[in-house]
mmCIF file of N, CA and C and ligand atoms in Angstrom:
data_model
loop_
_atom_site.group_PDB
_atom_site.id
_atom_site.type_symbol
_atom_site.label_atom_id
_atom_site.label_comp_id
_atom_site.label_asym_id
_atom_site.label_seq_id
_atom_site.Cartn_x
_atom_site.Cartn_y
_atom_site.Cartn_z
ATOM 1 N N MET A 1 -53.008 -50.676 22.574
ATOM 2 C CA MET A 1 -51.555 -50.524 22.405
ATOM 3 C C MET A 1 -50.668 -49.742 23.255
ATOM 4 N N THR A 2 -50.017 -49.462 23.780
ATOM 5 C CA THR A 2 -49.387 -48.296 24.453
ATOM 6 C C THR A 2 -47.864 -48.622 23.441
ATOM 7 N N ALA A 3 -47.358 -47.068 23.714
ATOM 8 C CA ALA A 3 -45.795 -46.741 23.137
ATOM 9 C C ALA A 3 -45.195 -47.865 23.412
ATOM 10 N N ASP A 4 -45.027 -47.953 25.112
ATOM 11 C CA ASP A 4 -43.952 -48.855 25.309
ATOM 12 C C ASP A 4 -44.073 -50.175 24.972
ATOM 13 N N LYS A 5 -45.334 -50.589 24.395
ATOM 14 C CA LYS A 5 -45.062 -52.135 23.958
ATOM 15 C C LYS A 5 -44.311 -52.178 22.345
ATOM 16 N N LEU A 6 -44.788 -50.908 21.747
ATOM 17 C CA LEU A 6 -43.946 -50.866 20.815
ATOM 18 C C LEU A 6 -42.603 -50.311 20.906
ATOM 19 N N LEU A 7 -42.274 -49.688 21.716
ATOM 20 C CA LEU A 7 -40.929 -49.425 21.982
ATOM 21 C C LEU A 7 -40.063 -50.759 22.222
ATOM 22 N N SER A 8 -40.453 -51.662 22.982
ATOM 23 C CA SER A 8 -40.111 -53.023 23.439
ATOM 24 C C SER A 8 -39.905 -53.642 22.283
ATOM 25 N N LEU A 9 -40.319 -53.600 21.221
ATOM 26 C CA LEU A 9 -40.026 -54.529 19.760
ATOM 27 C C LEU A 9 -39.094 -53.846 18.886
ATOM 28 N N LEU A 10 -38.695 -52.288 19.177
ATOM 29 C CA LEU A 10 -37.970 -51.869 18.162
ATOM 30 C C LEU A 10 -36.462 -51.910 19.134
ATOM 31 N N HIS A 11 -35.082 -51.597 17.848
ATOM 32 C CA HIS A 11 -33.998 -51.400 18.612
ATOM 33 C C HIS A 11 -33.535 -50.062 18.529
ATOM 34 N N GLY A 12 -32.547 -49.863 19.291
ATOM 35 C CA GLY A 12 -31.803 -49.044 19.252
ATOM 36 C C GLY A 12 -32.653 -47.427 19.704
ATOM 37 N N VAL A 13 -33.525 -47.685 20.441
ATOM 38 C CA VAL A 13 -34.601 -46.629 20.887
ATOM 39 C C VAL A 13 -33.699 -45.654 21.782
ATOM 40 N N LYS A 14 -34.199 -44.106 21.406
ATOM 41 C CA LYS A 14 -33.568 -43.234 22.084
ATOM 42 C C LYS A 14 -34.818 -42.303 22.458
ATOM 43 N N ARG A 15 -34.970 -41.856 23.821
ATOM 44 C CA ARG A 15 -36.036 -41.134 24.238
ATOM 45 C C ARG A 15 -35.314 -39.577 24.240
ATOM 46 N N THR A 16 -36.002 -38.702 23.373
ATOM 47 C CA THR A 16 -35.837 -37.340 22.971
ATOM 48 C C THR A 16 -36.619 -36.224 23.642
ATOM 49 N N GLY A 17 -37.590 -37.023 24.380
ATOM 50 C CA GLY A 17 -38.494 -35.667 25.227
ATOM 51 C C GLY A 17 -39.764 -36.513 25.610
ATOM 52 N N PRO A 18 -40.498 -35.684 26.205
ATOM 53 C CA PRO A 18 -41.724 -36.608 26.624
ATOM 54 C C PRO A 18 -42.549 -37.175 25.568
ATOM 55 N N GLY A 19 -42.844 -38.699 25.486
ATOM 56 C CA GLY A 19 -43.496 -39.099 24.546
ATOM 57 C C GLY A 19 -43.045 -38.798 23.175
ATOM 58 N N ARG A 20 -41.415 -38.872 23.246
ATOM 59 C CA ARG A 20 -40.781 -38.736 21.903
ATOM 60 C C ARG A 20 -39.652 -39.608 21.804
ATOM 61 N N TYR A 21 -39.841 -40.390 20.727
ATOM 62 C CA TYR A 21 -38.548 -41.389 20.542
ATOM 63 C C TYR A 21 -37.813 -41.054 19.002
ATOM 64 N N VAL A 22 -36.715 -41.703 18.949
ATOM 65 C CA VAL A 22 -36.305 -42.074 17.817
ATOM 66 C C VAL A 22 -35.619 -43.473 17.952
ATOM 67 N N SER A 23 -35.945 -44.285 16.600
ATOM 68 C CA SER A 23 -34.993 -46.057 16.861
ATOM 69 C C SER A 23 -34.681 -46.219 15.503
ATOM 70 N N LEU A 24 -34.011 -47.507 15.484
ATOM 71 C CA LEU A 24 -33.741 -47.911 14.035
ATOM 72 C C LEU A 24 -35.286 -48.279 13.563
ATOM 73 N N CYS A 25 -34.927 -48.456 12.232
ATOM 74 C CA CYS A 25 -36.454 -48.789 11.418
ATOM 75 C C CYS A 25 -36.013 -50.171 11.340
ATOM 76 N N PRO A 26 -37.331 -51.195 11.913
ATOM 77 C CA PRO A 26 -37.353 -52.534 11.803
ATOM 78 C C PRO A 26 -37.644 -53.252 10.241
ATOM 79 N N ALA A 27 -37.966 -52.188 9.208
ATOM 80 C CA ALA A 27 -38.390 -52.668 7.713
ATOM 81 C C ALA A 27 -37.419 -52.642 6.787
ATOM 82 N N HIS A 28 -36.384 -51.876 7.107
ATOM 83 C CA HIS A 28 -35.067 -51.880 6.158
ATOM 84 C C HIS A 28 -33.751 -51.661 6.823
ATOM 85 N N GLU A 29 -32.629 -52.038 6.289
ATOM 86 C CA GLU A 29 -31.504 -52.019 7.059
ATOM 87 C C GLU A 29 -31.087 -50.817 7.538
ATOM 88 N N ASP A 30 -31.311 -50.515 8.835
ATOM 89 C CA ASP A 30 -30.971 -49.474 9.261
ATOM 90 C C ASP A 30 -30.229 -48.938 10.292
ATOM 91 N N LYS A 31 -29.037 -48.671 9.750
ATOM 92 C CA LYS A 31 -27.680 -48.304 10.583
ATOM 93 C C LYS A 31 -27.852 -46.921 11.527
ATOM 94 N N HIS A 32 -28.576 -46.060 11.197
ATOM 95 C CA HIS A 32 -28.824 -44.596 12.058
ATOM 96 C C HIS A 32 -30.356 -44.871 11.864
ATOM 97 N N PRO A 33 -30.317 -43.951 13.337
ATOM 98 C CA PRO A 33 -32.053 -43.855 13.653
ATOM 99 C C PRO A 33 -32.658 -43.241 12.497
ATOM 100 N N SER A 34 -33.707 -43.943 11.548
ATOM 101 C CA SER A 34 -34.641 -43.025 10.616
ATOM 102 C C SER A 34 -35.612 -42.911 11.168
ATOM 103 N N LEU A 35 -36.209 -43.805 12.403
ATOM 104 C CA LEU A 35 -38.083 -43.867 12.646
ATOM 105 C C LEU A 35 -38.311 -42.810 14.046
ATOM 106 N N ALA A 36 -38.938 -41.875 13.604
ATOM 107 C CA ALA A 36 -39.715 -41.079 14.569
ATOM 108 C C ALA A 36 -40.838 -41.476 15.482
ATOM 109 N N ILE A 37 -41.080 -41.761 16.647
ATOM 110 C CA ILE A 37 -41.693 -42.289 17.296
ATOM 111 C C ILE A 37 -42.883 -40.958 18.445
ATOM 112 N N ARG A 38 -43.967 -40.946 18.391
ATOM 113 C CA ARG A 38 -44.381 -39.922 19.003
ATOM 114 C C ARG A 38 -45.970 -40.366 19.608
ATOM 115 N N GLU A 39 -45.710 -40.371 21.193
ATOM 116 C CA GLU A 39 -47.047 -40.778 21.981
ATOM 117 C C GLU A 39 -48.107 -39.518 22.476
ATOM 118 N N LEU A 40 -49.185 -39.411 22.067
ATOM 119 C CA LEU A 40 -50.104 -38.346 22.120
ATOM 120 C C LEU A 40 -50.467 -38.321 23.644
ATOM 121 N N GLU A 41 -51.145 -37.250 24.062
ATOM 122 C CA GLU A 41 -51.638 -37.472 25.413
ATOM 123 C C GLU A 41 -52.708 -38.097 25.549
ATOM 124 N N ASP A 42 -53.564 -38.617 24.290
ATOM 125 C CA ASP A 42 -54.811 -39.240 24.162
ATOM 126 C C ASP A 42 -54.519 -40.688 23.905
ATOM 127 N N GLY A 43 -53.072 -40.942 24.064
ATOM 128 C CA GLY A 43 -52.854 -42.760 23.784
ATOM 129 C C GLY A 43 -52.758 -43.088 22.207
ATOM 130 N N ARG A 44 -52.780 -42.202 21.502
ATOM 131 C CA ARG A 44 -52.294 -42.435 20.063
ATOM 132 C C ARG A 44 -51.092 -42.412 19.950
ATOM 133 N N VAL A 45 -50.514 -43.132 19.210
ATOM 134 C CA VAL A 45 -48.931 -43.439 18.766
ATOM 135 C C VAL A 45 -48.749 -42.889 17.248
ATOM 136 N N LEU A 46 -47.963 -41.970 16.845
ATOM 137 C CA LEU A 46 -47.765 -41.682 15.506
ATOM 138 C C LEU A 46 -46.454 -42.099 15.463
ATOM 139 N N LEU A 47 -46.134 -42.585 14.096
ATOM 140 C CA LEU A 47 -44.935 -43.163 13.683
ATOM 141 C C LEU A 47 -44.483 -42.478 12.425
ATOM 142 N N HIS A 48 -43.241 -42.173 12.198
ATOM 143 C CA HIS A 48 -42.647 -41.889 10.520
ATOM 144 C C HIS A 48 -41.079 -42.217 10.475
ATOM 145 N N ASP A 49 -41.257 -42.866 9.346
ATOM 146 C CA ASP A 49 -39.491 -43.602 9.166
ATOM 147 C C ASP A 49 -39.353 -42.643 8.025
ATOM 148 N N PHE A 50 -38.249 -41.703 8.177
ATOM 149 C CA PHE A 50 -37.511 -40.896 7.235
ATOM 150 C C PHE A 50 -37.217 -41.452 6.261
ATOM 151 N N ALA A 51 -36.688 -42.902 6.002
ATOM 152 C CA ALA A 51 -36.003 -43.557 4.861
ATOM 153 C C ALA A 51 -37.211 -43.616 4.257
ATOM 154 N N GLY A 52 -38.514 -43.512 4.534
ATOM 155 C CA GLY A 52 -39.323 -43.900 3.532
ATOM 156 C C GLY A 52 -40.384 -44.999 3.429
ATOM 157 N N CYS A 53 -40.009 -45.926 4.569
ATOM 158 C CA CYS A 53 -40.700 -47.179 4.969
ATOM 159 C C CYS A 53 -42.356 -46.491 5.041
ATOM 160 N N ALA A 54 -43.382 -47.495 4.205
ATOM 161 C CA ALA A 54 -44.790 -47.258 5.100
ATOM 162 C C ALA A 54 -44.779 -47.422 6.434
ATOM 163 N N THR A 55 -45.544 -46.436 7.157
ATOM 164 C CA THR A 55 -45.944 -46.820 8.574
ATOM 165 C C THR A 55 -46.596 -48.337 8.735
ATOM 166 N N SER A 56 -47.287 -49.076 7.893
ATOM 167 C CA SER A 56 -47.823 -50.262 7.862
ATOM 168 C C SER A 56 -46.857 -51.191 7.706
ATOM 169 N N ASP A 57 -45.931 -51.104 6.782
ATOM 170 C CA ASP A 57 -44.403 -51.814 6.651
ATOM 171 C C ASP A 57 -43.607 -51.967 7.978
ATOM 172 N N VAL A 58 -43.466 -50.779 8.724
ATOM 173 C CA VAL A 58 -42.656 -50.634 9.786
ATOM 174 C C VAL A 58 -43.306 -51.382 11.008
ATOM 175 N N LEU A 59 -44.948 -51.420 11.027
ATOM 176 C CA LEU A 59 -45.540 -51.841 11.814
ATOM 177 C C LEU A 59 -45.333 -53.749 11.713
ATOM 178 N N ALA A 60 -45.726 -54.118 10.612
ATOM 179 C CA ALA A 60 -45.512 -55.139 9.855
ATOM 180 C C ALA A 60 -44.140 -56.060 10.441
ATOM 181 N N ALA A 61 -43.139 -55.361 10.298
ATOM 182 C CA ALA A 61 -41.746 -55.947 10.411
ATOM 183 C C ALA A 61 -41.853 -56.304 12.201
ATOM 184 N N VAL A 62 -42.613 -55.459 13.200
ATOM 185 C CA VAL A 62 -42.552 -56.072 14.400
ATOM 186 C C VAL A 62 -43.828 -56.729 14.992
ATOM 187 N N GLY A 63 -44.808 -57.275 13.735
ATOM 188 C CA GLY A 63 -45.935 -58.130 14.050
ATOM 189 C C GLY A 63 -47.053 -57.556 14.485
ATOM 190 N N LEU A 64 -46.684 -56.056 14.109
ATOM 191 C CA LEU A 64 -48.509 -55.366 14.460
ATOM 192 C C LEU A 64 -49.069 -54.706 13.221
ATOM 193 N N THR A 65 -50.122 -53.953 13.335
ATOM 194 C CA THR A 65 -51.005 -53.527 12.376
ATOM 195 C C THR A 65 -51.252 -52.049 12.616
ATOM 196 N N LEU A 66 -52.113 -51.155 11.795
ATOM 197 C CA LEU A 66 -52.126 -50.034 11.983
ATOM 198 C C LEU A 66 -53.467 -49.818 13.187
ATOM 199 N N GLU A 67 -54.144 -51.164 13.364
ATOM 200 C CA GLU A 67 -55.061 -51.010 14.479
ATOM 201 C C GLU A 67 -54.554 -50.998 15.619
ATOM 202 N N ASP A 68 -53.270 -51.503 15.702
ATOM 203 C CA ASP A 68 -52.855 -51.592 17.077
ATOM 204 C C ASP A 68 -52.488 -50.334 17.605
ATOM 205 N N LEU A 69 -52.169 -49.445 16.533
ATOM 206 C CA LEU A 69 -51.488 -48.114 17.397
ATOM 207 C C LEU A 69 -52.527 -46.958 17.847
ATOM 208 N N PHE A 70 -53.881 -47.427 17.508
ATOM 209 C CA PHE A 70 -54.716 -46.671 18.138
ATOM 210 C C PHE A 70 -56.072 -47.225 19.072
ATOM 211 N N PRO A 71 -55.909 -46.711 20.106
ATOM 212 C CA PRO A 71 -56.788 -47.336 21.218
ATOM 213 C C PRO A 71 -58.186 -47.363 20.997
ATOM 214 N N GLU A 72 -59.268 -48.136 20.960
ATOM 215 C CA GLU A 72 -60.502 -48.455 20.468
ATOM 216 C C GLU A 72 -61.404 -47.331 20.652
ATOM 217 N N GLN A 73 -61.027 -46.590 21.650
ATOM 218 C CA GLN A 73 -62.226 -45.428 21.958
ATOM 219 C C GLN A 73 -61.970 -44.092 20.855
ATOM 220 N N HIS A 74 -60.622 -44.067 20.040
ATOM 221 C CA HIS A 74 -60.564 -43.134 18.828
ATOM 222 C C HIS A 74 -60.820 -43.921 17.869
ATOM 223 N N ALA A 75 -61.124 -45.101 17.435
ATOM 224 C CA ALA A 75 -60.820 -45.503 16.146
ATOM 225 C C ALA A 75 -62.429 -45.198 15.415
ATOM 226 N N ALA A 76 -63.292 -44.931 16.140
ATOM 227 C CA ALA A 76 -64.735 -44.306 15.603
ATOM 228 C C ALA A 76 -64.713 -42.953 15.348
ATOM 229 N N SER A 77 -63.927 -42.294 16.552
ATOM 230 C CA SER A 77 -64.130 -40.817 16.535
ATOM 231 C C SER A 77 -63.386 -39.992 15.661
ATOM 232 N N GLY A 78 -62.318 -40.479 14.793
ATOM 233 C CA GLY A 78 -61.860 -39.636 14.160
ATOM 234 C C GLY A 78 -60.913 -38.758 14.692
ATOM 235 N N SER A 79 -59.865 -38.736 14.724
ATOM 236 C CA SER A 79 -58.920 -37.847 15.509
ATOM 237 C C SER A 79 -58.385 -36.672 15.148
ATOM 238 N N ALA A 80 -58.305 -35.478 15.824
ATOM 239 C CA ALA A 80 -57.488 -34.396 15.230
ATOM 240 C C ALA A 80 -56.286 -34.705 14.846
ATOM 241 N N LYS A 81 -55.855 -33.987 13.536
ATOM 242 C CA LYS A 81 -54.273 -34.441 13.097
ATOM 243 C C LYS A 81 -53.823 -33.448 13.977
ATOM 244 N N GLU A 82 -52.384 -34.144 14.035
ATOM 245 C CA GLU A 82 -51.536 -33.080 14.555
ATOM 246 C C GLU A 82 -50.468 -32.496 13.793
ATOM 247 N N ARG A 83 -50.215 -30.962 13.967
ATOM 248 C CA ARG A 83 -49.734 -30.487 12.872
ATOM 249 C C ARG A 83 -48.374 -30.298 12.909
ATOM 250 N N ARG A 84 -47.778 -30.701 14.151
ATOM 251 C CA ARG A 84 -46.410 -30.751 14.280
ATOM 252 C C ARG A 84 -46.059 -31.962 14.942
ATOM 253 N N PRO A 85 -46.305 -33.159 14.672
ATOM 254 C CA PRO A 85 -46.165 -34.419 15.233
ATOM 255 C C PRO A 85 -44.898 -34.781 15.938
ATOM 256 N N PHE A 86 -43.747 -34.350 14.949
ATOM 257 C CA PHE A 86 -42.261 -34.347 15.767
ATOM 258 C C PHE A 86 -41.610 -33.158 15.840
ATOM 259 N N TYR A 87 -40.341 -33.280 16.587
ATOM 260 C CA TYR A 87 -39.591 -32.111 16.962
ATOM 261 C C TYR A 87 -38.738 -32.117 15.927
ATOM 262 N N ALA A 88 -38.449 -31.083 15.360
ATOM 263 C CA ALA A 88 -37.678 -30.528 14.221
ATOM 264 C C ALA A 88 -36.203 -31.304 14.431
ATOM 265 N N VAL A 89 -35.850 -31.152 15.731
ATOM 266 C CA VAL A 89 -34.546 -31.952 16.233
ATOM 267 C C VAL A 89 -34.500 -33.472 15.787
ATOM 268 N N ASP A 90 -35.573 -34.069 16.048
ATOM 269 C CA ASP A 90 -35.760 -35.289 15.846
ATOM 270 C C ASP A 90 -35.726 -35.723 14.084
ATOM 271 N N ILE A 91 -36.238 -35.185 13.559
ATOM 272 C CA ILE A 91 -36.182 -35.120 12.124
ATOM 273 C C ILE A 91 -35.038 -34.998 11.826
ATOM 274 N N LEU A 92 -34.218 -33.913 11.974
ATOM 275 C CA LEU A 92 -32.726 -33.529 11.795
ATOM 276 C C LEU A 92 -32.190 -35.122 12.075
ATOM 277 N N ARG A 93 -32.275 -35.654 13.015
ATOM 278 C CA ARG A 93 -31.479 -36.730 13.858
ATOM 279 C C ARG A 93 -31.600 -37.642 12.531
ATOM 280 N N CYS A 94 -32.820 -37.777 12.223
ATOM 281 C CA CYS A 94 -33.121 -39.045 11.304
ATOM 282 C C CYS A 94 -32.858 -39.011 9.868
ATOM 283 N N VAL A 95 -32.441 -37.526 9.590
ATOM 284 C CA VAL A 95 -32.024 -37.173 8.107
ATOM 285 C C VAL A 95 -30.480 -36.786 8.315
ATOM 286 N N ALA A 96 -30.037 -36.586 9.228
ATOM 287 C CA ALA A 96 -28.477 -36.216 9.365
ATOM 288 C C ALA A 96 -27.407 -37.045 8.550
ATOM 289 N N PHE A 97 -27.862 -38.213 8.282
ATOM 290 C CA PHE A 97 -26.832 -39.214 7.879
ATOM 291 C C PHE A 97 -26.966 -38.816 6.326
ATOM 292 N N GLU A 98 -28.093 -38.613 5.901
ATOM 293 C CA GLU A 98 -28.308 -38.114 4.158
ATOM 294 C C GLU A 98 -27.469 -37.076 4.170
ATOM 295 N N ALA A 99 -27.109 -36.041 4.969
ATOM 296 C CA ALA A 99 -26.210 -34.753 4.884
ATOM 297 C C ALA A 99 -24.731 -35.534 4.420
ATOM 298 N N LEU A 100 -24.641 -36.573 5.339
ATOM 299 C CA LEU A 100 -23.202 -37.161 5.291
ATOM 300 C C LEU A 100 -22.928 -37.878 3.903
ATOM 301 N N VAL A 101 -23.983 -38.705 3.455
ATOM 302 C CA VAL A 101 -23.803 -39.463 2.153
ATOM 303 C C VAL A 101 -23.235 -38.182 0.932
ATOM 304 N N CYS A 102 -24.090 -37.082 1.179
ATOM 305 C CA CYS A 102 -23.645 -35.977 0.259
ATOM 306 C C CYS A 102 -22.400 -35.629 0.359
ATOM 307 N N SER A 103 -21.757 -35.186 1.416
ATOM 308 C CA SER A 103 -20.687 -34.582 1.600
ATOM 309 C C SER A 103 -19.442 -35.477 1.320
ATOM 310 N N ILE A 104 -19.840 -37.026 1.601
ATOM 311 C CA ILE A 104 -18.705 -37.917 0.960
ATOM 312 C C ILE A 104 -18.323 -37.883 -0.457
ATOM 313 N N ALA A 105 -19.628 -37.666 -1.070
ATOM 314 C CA ALA A 105 -19.686 -37.902 -2.527
ATOM 315 C C ALA A 105 -19.349 -36.442 -3.068
ATOM 316 N N ALA A 106 -19.030 -35.424 -1.900
ATOM 317 C CA ALA A 106 -18.628 -34.276 -2.736
ATOM 318 C C ALA A 106 -17.118 -34.419 -2.479
ATOM 319 N N THR A 107 -16.615 -34.967 -1.794
ATOM 320 C CA THR A 107 -15.484 -35.004 -1.077
ATOM 321 C C THR A 107 -14.826 -35.861 -2.175
ATOM 322 N N ASN A 108 -15.185 -37.132 -2.696
ATOM 323 C CA ASN A 108 -14.892 -37.779 -3.841
ATOM 324 C C ASN A 108 -14.746 -37.071 -4.999
ATOM 325 N N LEU A 109 -15.705 -36.762 -5.432
ATOM 326 C CA LEU A 109 -15.733 -35.700 -6.764
ATOM 327 C C LEU A 109 -14.918 -34.568 -6.689
ATOM 328 N N ALA A 110 -14.414 -34.161 -5.387
ATOM 329 C CA ALA A 110 -13.489 -32.825 -5.622
ATOM 330 C C ALA A 110 -11.898 -33.801 -5.638
ATOM 331 N N GLN A 111 -11.840 -34.783 -5.514
ATOM 332 C CA GLN A 111 -10.938 -35.462 -5.507
ATOM 333 C C GLN A 111 -10.781 -36.290 -6.858
ATOM 334 N N GLY A 112 -11.478 -36.127 -7.825
ATOM 335 C CA GLY A 112 -11.577 -36.632 -9.101
ATOM 336 C C GLY A 112 -11.914 -37.895 -9.124
ATOM 337 N N VAL A 113 -12.631 -38.450 -8.145
ATOM 338 C CA VAL A 113 -13.279 -39.868 -8.148
ATOM 339 C C VAL A 113 -14.696 -39.765 -8.775
ATOM 340 N N PRO A 114 -14.629 -40.438 -9.777
ATOM 341 C CA PRO A 114 -16.392 -40.145 -10.313
ATOM 342 C C PRO A 114 -17.212 -41.014 -9.485
ATOM 343 N N LEU A 115 -18.440 -40.387 -9.505
ATOM 344 C CA LEU A 115 -19.803 -41.151 -9.369
ATOM 345 C C LEU A 115 -20.078 -42.244 -9.803
ATOM 346 N N SER A 116 -20.120 -43.505 -9.052
ATOM 347 C CA SER A 116 -20.622 -44.834 -9.652
ATOM 348 C C SER A 116 -22.363 -44.712 -10.058
ATOM 349 N N GLU A 117 -22.592 -45.326 -10.898
ATOM 350 C CA GLU A 117 -24.197 -45.246 -10.544
ATOM 351 C C GLU A 117 -24.998 -45.859 -9.774
ATOM 352 N N SER A 118 -24.270 -46.435 -9.030
ATOM 353 C CA SER A 118 -25.075 -46.504 -7.506
ATOM 354 C C SER A 118 -24.861 -45.392 -6.741
ATOM 355 N N ASP A 119 -23.688 -45.027 -6.570
ATOM 356 C CA ASP A 119 -23.383 -43.549 -6.050
ATOM 357 C C ASP A 119 -24.651 -42.553 -6.137
ATOM 358 N N ARG A 120 -24.739 -42.278 -7.896
ATOM 359 C CA ARG A 120 -25.577 -41.627 -7.930
ATOM 360 C C ARG A 120 -26.885 -41.472 -7.564
ATOM 361 N N LYS A 121 -27.618 -43.040 -7.818
ATOM 362 C CA LYS A 121 -28.800 -43.477 -7.074
ATOM 363 C C LYS A 121 -28.891 -43.211 -5.695
ATOM 364 N N ARG A 122 -27.925 -43.161 -4.841
ATOM 365 C CA ARG A 122 -27.979 -43.130 -3.346
ATOM 366 C C ARG A 122 -28.039 -41.701 -3.155
ATOM 367 N N LEU A 123 -27.519 -40.758 -3.920
ATOM 368 C CA LEU A 123 -27.841 -39.410 -3.877
ATOM 369 C C LEU A 123 -28.958 -38.845 -4.229
ATOM 370 N N LEU A 124 -29.677 -39.345 -5.158
ATOM 371 C CA LEU A 124 -31.274 -39.228 -5.487
ATOM 372 C C LEU A 124 -32.038 -39.641 -4.223
ATOM 373 N N VAL A 125 -31.692 -40.623 -3.542
ATOM 374 C CA VAL A 125 -32.480 -40.897 -2.244
ATOM 375 C C VAL A 125 -32.161 -40.181 -1.228
ATOM 376 N N ALA A 126 -30.840 -39.704 -1.262
ATOM 377 C CA ALA A 126 -30.610 -38.541 -0.212
ATOM 378 C C ALA A 126 -31.506 -37.376 -0.318
ATOM 379 N N ALA A 127 -31.713 -37.177 -1.619
ATOM 380 C CA ALA A 127 -32.003 -35.878 -1.881
ATOM 381 C C ALA A 127 -33.542 -35.956 -1.561
ATOM 382 N N SER A 128 -34.172 -37.119 -1.579
ATOM 383 C CA SER A 128 -35.679 -37.253 -2.001
ATOM 384 C C SER A 128 -35.953 -37.593 -0.321
ATOM 385 N N ARG A 129 -35.286 -38.274 0.520
ATOM 386 C CA ARG A 129 -35.341 -38.393 1.943
ATOM 387 C C ARG A 129 -35.304 -36.849 2.648
ATOM 388 N N LEU A 130 -34.394 -35.730 2.260
ATOM 389 C CA LEU A 130 -34.249 -34.725 2.611
ATOM 390 C C LEU A 130 -35.348 -33.608 2.271
ATOM 391 N N GLN A 131 -36.061 -33.788 1.021
ATOM 392 C CA GLN A 131 -37.241 -33.152 0.588
ATOM 393 C C GLN A 131 -38.261 -33.763 1.389
ATOM 394 N N ALA A 132 -38.485 -35.110 1.734
ATOM 395 C CA ALA A 132 -39.571 -35.866 2.595
ATOM 396 C C ALA A 132 -39.739 -34.977 3.741
ATOM 397 N N ALA A 133 -38.452 -35.221 4.488
ATOM 398 C CA ALA A 133 -38.159 -34.685 5.902
ATOM 399 C C ALA A 133 -38.805 -33.179 6.100
ATOM 400 N N THR A 134 -39.051 -32.048 5.138
ATOM 401 C CA THR A 134 -39.734 -30.739 5.028
ATOM 402 C C THR A 134 -40.859 -30.965 4.847
ATOM 403 N N GLU A 135 -41.473 -32.002 4.378
ATOM 404 C CA GLU A 135 -42.837 -32.251 4.315
ATOM 405 C C GLU A 135 -43.781 -32.793 5.696
ATOM 406 N N ILE A 136 -42.933 -33.098 6.806
ATOM 407 C CA ILE A 136 -43.687 -33.514 7.579
ATOM 408 C C ILE A 136 -44.722 -32.362 8.432
ATOM 409 N N TYR A 137 -44.168 -31.300 8.384
ATOM 410 C CA TYR A 137 -45.085 -30.206 8.797
ATOM 411 C C TYR A 137 -46.181 -29.906 7.931
ATOM 412 N N ASP A 138 -47.219 -29.717 8.439
ATOM 413 C CA ASP A 138 -48.502 -29.698 7.555
ATOM 414 C C ASP A 138 -48.452 -28.032 7.757
ATOM 415 N N GLU A 139 -47.971 -26.924 6.637
ATOM 416 C CA GLU A 139 -48.157 -25.751 7.178
ATOM 417 C C GLU A 139 -49.492 -25.081 6.447
HETATM 418 ZN ZN1 LIG B 201 -37.385 -48.143 7.140
#
């Protein structure tokens, strides 16, 4: 399978560089692109959903499986891990909405509006997504 086929199944796709894209995640209610897609020169396709969906769930939502991502010649050979699979700016695009969530909560608190239980949980989600974004690079 090529990245083109995957991209044709996704919504809100934006090309951010050669072989690099972001899109809405098909596996959850995604209003801001949280999925980063990278096509490597050897034909492999890497995906990461910064909202936390597993790659297998993202693929299942568009009727694909993990095997579809890897051309057959690479399945057996075991492929080199990409140290920096995604642009930092793409990761930022994918998590920028989380900063907005935090700033809205901060504004409410500053105006004396208490956090509801669901607001508090959403802030924890924002913190864990931001933390996960820092872990995408293998240092
Ligand atoms: Zn998702």
